Amino acid sequence: MNMDAETQAEILTLKTKHYLITMMGLAADEASDEEFYRALSYALREEIMINWLACTRTHRENYARTVNYLSMEYLPGRILSNNITNLAADEIIRIVMQKMNRRAQNIINREADPGLGNGGLGRLASCFLDSLATLHYPARAYGLRYQYGIFEQQIRDGVQIEAPDCWLLSENPWEFRRDLRRVIVKYCGTTEASTNIQGDEVMDLKNAEEVYALPFDIPIVGYNKEGQFSVVTLRLWSTKESPRNFKLQSYNAGRLDQAAENTLLTDVLYPNDVHDVGKRIRLKQEFLLVSASLQDITSSYTKRYGHFHSFADKVCIQINDTHPSLVIPELIRMLTKQYDIPWKTALDMAQAVTGYTNHTVMREALEEWDQDLMKYLLPRQFHIIERLNQDFCNTLRTRYPNDEGLIRRTSILEDGKVRMANLAIIGSHKVNGVAELHTAILKNIVFKDFNEIYPDKFIAITNGVTQRRWLLHCNPELSRFITKRIGEGWITDFPQIAKLLPYAEDPESQKAFMDIKKKNKMRLIESVAQENRLEGKDSNSAFPLLDVNSIFDVHIKRMHEYKRQLLNLLHAIALYQELLQNPNHSRVKRTIIFGGKAAAGYEVAKNVIRFIHCVARKINRDPNINGMLKILYIENYNISKAELIIPAADVSQQISVAGMEASGTGNMKLAINGALTVGTDDGANIEMRMAVGDTEWPFLFGATAEEVMGMRIANSYDPEKLIEKDVRLKNALNALLDRTFALNESEHHAGCGLYDRLAGMHDGFPADHYFVLNDFASFYEVQKKVEHLYTEPSLWARTALINISSMGSFSSDVTIENYCKKIWDLQPMPIDPVILQQIRYEYSMLDVCRVYR
Ligand code: 26W
């Protein structure tokens, strides 16, 4: 796009008007912001189509080795606004808005935030796609096109209500329906054994249930200023649009739920990110993703190469947690059955192409499917797993004779369960954790046996976030501040951010940084106020008047006990009690901002949300503390809300119990936006602290993972003693019981439940499983240190700038480079300029052909 912005804006304006007319029969001034949003998206996507086409053609003609990323979750965030950023088209769009007299934010906000994920795992996948496209790596991503994404969180009197997320109500201009790429996925049925030409036993499937999976493609645009951007295809499968999926017989037999089961397979994302629910629809969803994607991968491969000799040279598959791990038995089945490849070769091939990323050590999150359910729904795949497991156990028996214990611990099939993590490990050539500590825990504890069996299979690849969406796009002021000082290289080469370090000592830069932070805090205050106004809520207790000079202390992530929002709340209660008890305190004004959804069935997490609202209601309107402390709960936290809150944060709460947060990625987003981290030594916090240096990471607190593990093993944790010797803790805990904050029975019940969860005993063990009481005192102390430093703005700014400049390695670009080097053996392949020119020419020929001049 080497035309000047003015001319490009003129063309884009014309095209937008063209689409308003041709697609919606509307003149520009008649169109609503919603219609304008779609017309502008149609206009902008024309440019994207060209590169998209050129990209796939370049990769095809050059026999590019390609990575296929399979994930049940993606959290892309709004697409139009990110494409404008990645095309460096902000100035062009500004002119278009001017010409058409529209407010950019109103148009941007018309786009629904595609909530096709729960939290960290889903957003990481989307950061990865942004980096793969920006770094020109040949990649494809597969997922499911849920009709309803993660629920919309509505808080009514402190209670979380889950409302359906109807993100597909109006037409989505960023997806392309691919009818010709529709495939059939088979479930149930009966197997009939036969053999392939190698004499290997293979299975035919009789009277199976056939489900049509229809793909919708979303272009993921990489960042590039010269129009040479690459595009990664995110292909989402849907069963909704295929009427044949409706089982009329079952319907006529009155079995309505069964009749519609296959049409609604991709209706809903399972809203839990911790507990494996083991539901049949979820298993059918996982296999739909696997089977449809593998058919797509193998058909485009065979079309290009015919034979399978170089399959492992050209194709690699990464499974995002165990959710797509059925790709291993299904690939082996297809290779042996459809392509007559010998069993052993098929097994080696599946292992060679597959990589597995683990995202959690939580036992309850490790998927274990009921064998009977899998045998019924996926008889052929279960058969393959049985044979795979047999081979594995036999190998073990020869290597480790009479160590049946090892077999029992590592077998895929045990006590009626199919252990998906064991399948994923046995069937992959590389298994990675998402941070150093997390990977060490996987190797030394969770998968210790496998680490001994496969000593070099486990590696650590620490997560990262894309600085395009999480800095350039959501914090334009700070981005300009950085670019003015170190140039714009950081946008595609984040380690260059280290060049900002010297400016940490520069008073002018310190002041400018604090001014920008203040502006971003004002922006958040205004948008919260505007949202309340829109919902007709006046600024009463639940929606306090926020003071921009207070410390914006941010705790945004899924609600979960191990993330310890309860520790933060307990501290807020203690702080409130202190402010009440001694009016001439030297505390600093603080605004605690919470945001996060609780999994639908997770009662304790919902009670924490409830009690945060009870405490906020009292504290926010208590004149006795003259506004020294405010608590705000941001409703329906999602990607778009994060883009508003993160630039406004002074403090980032990363207070999980050490050893339980695999990595965290919010910690990185908040740090690159200049927030200082209050953190335990957990997940990636440790690597961030090491990058910054201990002196400039002043708010470390809490027990280490070793200490936590030590107390668990020794069963030496005695919260009661802690409570006895810490009156501040005692008083705060009592406030959960003594109706200080509860105005009715159910609120009191919630408070008592939380008290019991902390100070109670459960079958002889201290209830406080997440060591909230253990870390309370050091958390209290570190929060005072926060206030102390905050009273020195230049020192605060200096520390913040040093933190930002030390975050170079926490870009998802660096993470993806590591995956490409250590797992995928992938090389970048930018668009071939000749092919790009060719397609541009073809397109421009088309563009001029007007039926009516
Ligand atoms: C089966 C239900 C289910 C669904 C999702 C169980 C577990 C999950 C995810 C693994 C949970 C998740 O999002 N984990 C988070 O992944 C992030 C990206 O790697 C990490 O940064 C977070 O630490 C981790 O909690």
XYZ file of C-alpha atoms and ligand atoms in Angstrom, residues 73 118-125 270 272-278 282 286 320-323 357-360 362 364-367 434 463 558 562-563 660-668 683, ligand 1:
72
model
C -10.716 -22.692 22.146
C -12.659 -19.702 28.492
C -9.437 -17.931 29.349
C -5.680 -18.381 29.144
C -5.544 -21.387 26.826
C -7.887 -19.841 24.248
C -6.235 -16.418 24.242
C -2.774 -17.928 23.977
C -3.888 -19.739 20.826
C -18.145 -25.837 27.579
C -15.346 -24.715 32.449
C -11.634 -24.305 32.445
C -10.708 -26.416 35.364
C -13.031 -29.332 35.844
C -13.140 -32.029 33.191
C -16.920 -32.598 32.913
C -16.682 -35.761 30.834
C -17.934 -32.606 24.722
C -13.461 -33.040 20.443
C -3.533 -27.360 22.544
C -3.836 -29.396 25.773
C -5.321 -32.911 25.636
C -8.649 -31.775 24.198
C 1.229 -28.630 25.013
C 0.131 -29.061 28.641
C -1.455 -26.014 30.318
C -2.301 -27.190 33.794
C -4.582 -29.448 38.204
C -9.208 -32.317 38.060
C -8.450 -30.624 34.742
C -6.666 -33.664 33.255
C -9.184 -35.329 30.946
C 4.221 -23.304 29.277
C 4.244 -18.395 27.010
C -10.980 -16.378 35.582
C -5.907 -21.179 43.182
C -5.811 -17.660 41.663
C -0.499 -23.943 40.468
C -0.576 -21.246 37.779
C 1.067 -22.959 34.816
C 2.275 -19.668 33.369
C -0.198 -16.823 33.298
C -0.317 -14.399 30.365
C -2.238 -11.529 31.931
C 0.880 -10.944 34.014
C 2.799 -10.213 30.796
C 4.386 -19.726 36.631
C -11.554 -29.934 30.377
C -11.819 -28.561 30.872
C -10.637 -27.657 30.741
C -10.670 -26.620 29.816
C -9.573 -25.770 29.711
C -9.536 -27.862 31.541
C -8.410 -27.000 31.419
C -8.473 -25.977 30.508
C -7.295 -25.063 30.312
C -6.052 -25.829 30.258
C -7.183 -24.102 31.393
C -6.300 -22.932 31.003
O -6.737 -22.028 30.343
N -5.045 -22.976 31.488
C -4.240 -21.779 31.429
O -3.469 -21.799 30.228
C -2.706 -20.603 30.083
C -2.014 -20.640 28.726
O -0.976 -21.547 28.728
C -1.712 -20.430 31.225
O -1.034 -19.213 31.086
C -2.441 -20.467 32.568
O -1.501 -20.465 33.616
C -3.313 -21.727 32.651
O -4.115 -21.718 33.821
